[in-house]
Coordinates of C-alpha atoms in Angstrom, one line a residue:
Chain W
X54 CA -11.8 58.0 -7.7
X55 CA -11.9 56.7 -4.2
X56 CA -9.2 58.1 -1.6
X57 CA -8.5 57.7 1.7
X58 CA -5.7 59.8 3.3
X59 CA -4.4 58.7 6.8
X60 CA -2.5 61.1 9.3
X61 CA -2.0 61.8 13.0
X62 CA 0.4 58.9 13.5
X63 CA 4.0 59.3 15.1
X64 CA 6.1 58.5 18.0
X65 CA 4.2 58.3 21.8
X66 CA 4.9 57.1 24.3
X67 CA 3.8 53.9 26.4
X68 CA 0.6 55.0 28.0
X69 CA 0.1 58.3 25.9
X70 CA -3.0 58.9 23.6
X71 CA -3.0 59.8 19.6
X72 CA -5.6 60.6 17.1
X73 CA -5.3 59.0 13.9
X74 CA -7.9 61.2 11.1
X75 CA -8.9 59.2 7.4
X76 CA -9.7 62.0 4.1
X77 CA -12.1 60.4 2.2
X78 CA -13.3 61.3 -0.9
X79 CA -14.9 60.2 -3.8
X80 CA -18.0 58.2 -2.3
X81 CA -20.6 59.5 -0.5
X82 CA -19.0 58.7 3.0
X83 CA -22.4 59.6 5.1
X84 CA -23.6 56.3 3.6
X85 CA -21.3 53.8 4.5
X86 CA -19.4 51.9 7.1
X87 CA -15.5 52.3 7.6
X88 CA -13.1 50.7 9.1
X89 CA -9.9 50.6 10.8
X90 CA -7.5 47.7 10.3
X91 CA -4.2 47.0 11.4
X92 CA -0.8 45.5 10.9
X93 CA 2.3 44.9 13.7
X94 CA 5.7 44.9 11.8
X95 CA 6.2 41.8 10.6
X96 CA 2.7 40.6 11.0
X97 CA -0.4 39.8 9.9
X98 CA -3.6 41.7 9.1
X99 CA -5.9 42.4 12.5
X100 CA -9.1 43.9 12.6
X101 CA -9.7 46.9 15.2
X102 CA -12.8 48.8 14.8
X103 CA -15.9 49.8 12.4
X104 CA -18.3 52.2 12.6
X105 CA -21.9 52.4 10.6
X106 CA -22.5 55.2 7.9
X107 CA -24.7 57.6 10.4
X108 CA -22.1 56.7 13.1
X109 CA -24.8 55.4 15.8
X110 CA -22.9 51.9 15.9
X111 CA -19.7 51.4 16.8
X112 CA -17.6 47.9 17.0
X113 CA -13.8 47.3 18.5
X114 CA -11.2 44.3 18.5
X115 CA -11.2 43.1 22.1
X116 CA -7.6 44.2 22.2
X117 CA -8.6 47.7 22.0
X118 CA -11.7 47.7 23.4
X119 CA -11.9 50.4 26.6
X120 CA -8.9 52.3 24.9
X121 CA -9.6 53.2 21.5
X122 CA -12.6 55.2 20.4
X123 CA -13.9 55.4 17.1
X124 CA -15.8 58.1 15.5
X125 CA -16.4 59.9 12.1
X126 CA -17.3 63.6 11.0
X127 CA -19.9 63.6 7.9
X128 CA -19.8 66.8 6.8
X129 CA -16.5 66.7 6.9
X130 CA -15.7 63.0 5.5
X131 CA -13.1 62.1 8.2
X132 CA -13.1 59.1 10.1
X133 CA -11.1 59.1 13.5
X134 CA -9.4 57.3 15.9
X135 CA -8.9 58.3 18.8
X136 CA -6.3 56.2 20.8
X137 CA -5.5 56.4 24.6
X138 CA -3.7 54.0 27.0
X139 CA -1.0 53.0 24.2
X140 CA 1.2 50.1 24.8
X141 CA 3.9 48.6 23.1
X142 CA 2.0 46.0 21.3
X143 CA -0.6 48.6 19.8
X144 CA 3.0 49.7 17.2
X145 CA 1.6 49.1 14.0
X146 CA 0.7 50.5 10.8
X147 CA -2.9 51.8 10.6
X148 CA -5.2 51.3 7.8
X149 CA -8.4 53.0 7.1
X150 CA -10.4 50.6 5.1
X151 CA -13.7 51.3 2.9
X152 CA -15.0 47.7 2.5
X153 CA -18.2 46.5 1.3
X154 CA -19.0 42.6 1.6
X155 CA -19.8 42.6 -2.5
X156 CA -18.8 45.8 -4.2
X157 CA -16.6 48.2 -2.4
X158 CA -13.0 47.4 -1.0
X159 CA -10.4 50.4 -1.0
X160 CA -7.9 51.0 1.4
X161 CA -5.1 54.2 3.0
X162 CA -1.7 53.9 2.3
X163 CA -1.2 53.4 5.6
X164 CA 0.1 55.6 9.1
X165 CA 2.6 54.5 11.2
X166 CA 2.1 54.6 14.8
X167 CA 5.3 53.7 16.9
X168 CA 4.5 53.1 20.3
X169 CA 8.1 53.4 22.6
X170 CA 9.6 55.1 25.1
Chain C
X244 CA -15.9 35.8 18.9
X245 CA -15.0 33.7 15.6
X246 CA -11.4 32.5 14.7
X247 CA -10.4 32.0 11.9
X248 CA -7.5 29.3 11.6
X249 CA -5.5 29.8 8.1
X250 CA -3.0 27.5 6.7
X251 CA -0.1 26.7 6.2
X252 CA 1.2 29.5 7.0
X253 CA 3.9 29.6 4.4
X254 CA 4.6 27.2 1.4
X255 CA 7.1 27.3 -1.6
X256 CA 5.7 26.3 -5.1
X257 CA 7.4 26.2 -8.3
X258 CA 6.1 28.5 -11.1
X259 CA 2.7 26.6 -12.6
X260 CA 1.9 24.7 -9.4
X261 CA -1.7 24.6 -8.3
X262 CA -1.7 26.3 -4.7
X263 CA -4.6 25.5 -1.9
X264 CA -4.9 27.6 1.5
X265 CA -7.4 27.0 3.6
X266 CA -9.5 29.1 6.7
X267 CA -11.2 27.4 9.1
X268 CA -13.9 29.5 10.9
X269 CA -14.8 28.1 14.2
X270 CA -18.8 28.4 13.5
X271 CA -20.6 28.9 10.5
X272 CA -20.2 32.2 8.5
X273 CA -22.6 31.6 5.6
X274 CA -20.5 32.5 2.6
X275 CA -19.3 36.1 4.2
X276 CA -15.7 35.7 3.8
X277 CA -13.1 37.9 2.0
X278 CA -9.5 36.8 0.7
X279 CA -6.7 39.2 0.3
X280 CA -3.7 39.4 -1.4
X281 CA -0.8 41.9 0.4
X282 CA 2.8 42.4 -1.2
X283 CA 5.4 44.2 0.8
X284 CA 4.8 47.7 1.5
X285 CA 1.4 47.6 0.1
X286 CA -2.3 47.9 1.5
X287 CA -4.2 44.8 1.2
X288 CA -5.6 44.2 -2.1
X289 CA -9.4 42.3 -2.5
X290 CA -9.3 39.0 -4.4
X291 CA -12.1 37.2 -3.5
X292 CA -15.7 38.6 -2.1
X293 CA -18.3 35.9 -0.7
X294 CA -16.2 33.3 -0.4
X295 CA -16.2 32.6 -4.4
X296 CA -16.8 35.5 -6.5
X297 CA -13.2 36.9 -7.9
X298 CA -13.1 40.6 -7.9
X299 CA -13.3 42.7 -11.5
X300 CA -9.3 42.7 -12.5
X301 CA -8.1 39.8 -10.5
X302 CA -6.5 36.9 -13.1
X303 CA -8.6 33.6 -13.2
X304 CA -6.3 31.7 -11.8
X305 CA -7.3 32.6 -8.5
X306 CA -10.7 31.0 -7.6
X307 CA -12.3 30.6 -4.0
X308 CA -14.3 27.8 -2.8
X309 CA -16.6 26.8 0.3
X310 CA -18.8 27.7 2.9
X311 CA -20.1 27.5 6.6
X312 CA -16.9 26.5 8.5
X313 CA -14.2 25.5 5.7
X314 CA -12.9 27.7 2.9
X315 CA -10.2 27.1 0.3
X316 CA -8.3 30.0 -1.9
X317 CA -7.2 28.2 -5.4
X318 CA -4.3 29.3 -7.1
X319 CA -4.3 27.0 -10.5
X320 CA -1.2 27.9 -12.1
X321 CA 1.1 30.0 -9.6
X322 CA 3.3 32.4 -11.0
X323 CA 5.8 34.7 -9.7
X324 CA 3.9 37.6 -9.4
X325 CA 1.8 35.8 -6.8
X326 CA 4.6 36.0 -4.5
X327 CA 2.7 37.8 -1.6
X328 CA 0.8 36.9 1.6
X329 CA -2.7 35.9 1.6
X330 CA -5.6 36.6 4.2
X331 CA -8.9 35.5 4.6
X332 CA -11.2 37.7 6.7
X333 CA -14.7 36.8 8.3
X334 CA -17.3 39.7 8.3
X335 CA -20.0 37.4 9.1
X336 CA -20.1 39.1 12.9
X337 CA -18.1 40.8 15.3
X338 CA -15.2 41.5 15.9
X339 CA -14.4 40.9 12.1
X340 CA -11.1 38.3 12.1
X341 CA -8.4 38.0 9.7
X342 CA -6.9 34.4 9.2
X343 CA -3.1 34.6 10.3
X344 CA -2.2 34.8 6.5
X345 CA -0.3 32.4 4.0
X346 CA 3.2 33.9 2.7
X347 CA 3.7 31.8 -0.7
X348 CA 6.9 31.8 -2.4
X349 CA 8.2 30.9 -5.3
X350 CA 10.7 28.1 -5.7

């Protein structure tokens, strides 16, 4: 079965950095793209970053773009992000996502990053 | 960048109402749109892949329809376990963009 474990996410404060890390297992993780989705309480789904199976391409949300880095470990099947330059509006809950446009869609459970002061 | 415009962004239906919500995308995406279903305190869960094709498990009462610029998620006979927001996402390009979502109630 496919699992993805999120952890790394906490309390920071306004202009700190944080590394969120994704577990997967399962799949074979070298092969495909993952991505990073998030959610502000109360509010709706937004898209932040994805990154290519062999890791050589990288995309971000505009609104993270500069800031936010993302990166994975194949060996290791963890997928990272690394945060820096938090604000207040980047206090959401963080999703790593496995999605494939026709077969694949699984999703974390979730890690709550609190951005506050 | 696309947008996606979603709406409405909340209705009430009674229990067997047919339910529509739309997206928008503001230039053509082919068919290379997802719709989600989210309940509170839950990840996001895949109805719809390619704009039409439901997903293995999900009832047949949900159907998606469209293509290009204007897409439709079909709810024939709601019931109240469809209580939930829905999302559409674009993956046609990036940045992928979710639609703002559609919280459906039951009346």
């Amino acid at each position: 079965d496919v699992q993805l474990l999120e952890s790394g996410g906490g309390l920071i404060q306004p202009g700190g950095s944080l590394r969120l890390s994704c577990a997967a297992s399962g799949f074979t993780f070298r092969s495909y793209e993952m991505t990073w989705v998030r959610q502000a309480p109360g509010k709706g789904l937004e898209w932040v970053s994805s990154i290519s199976g062999s890791g050589g391409a990288t995309y971000y949300a505009d609104s993270v773009k500069g800031r936010f880095i993302i990166s994975r470990d194949n060996p290791n099947n963890t997928l990272y992000l690394h945060m820096s330059s938090l604000r207040a509006e980047d206090t959401a809950i963080y999703y790593c996502a496995f999605i494939t446009p026709f077969y694949f869609d699984f999703w974390g459970q979730g890690a709550l990053v609190t951005v506050s002061s | 960048d696309i947008q996606m415009t979603q709406f409405p962004s909340s209705l009430s239906a009674s229990v067997g109402d047919r339910v529509t919500i739309t997206c928008r995308a503001s230039q053509g995406i082919r068919i290379d749109l997802l719709w989600y279903q989210q309940k509170p305190g839950k990840a996001p869960k895949r109805l719809i892949h390619a704009a039409t094709s439901l997903e293995s498990g999900v009832p047949s009462r949900f159907s998606g329809s469209g293509s290009g610029t204007e897409f439709t998620l079909t709810i024939s006979s709601l019931q109240p376990e469809d209580s939930a927001t829905y999302y559409c996402l674009q993956h046609s390009s990036y940045p992928q963009t979710f639609g703002q979502g559609t919280k459906v109630e039951i009346k």
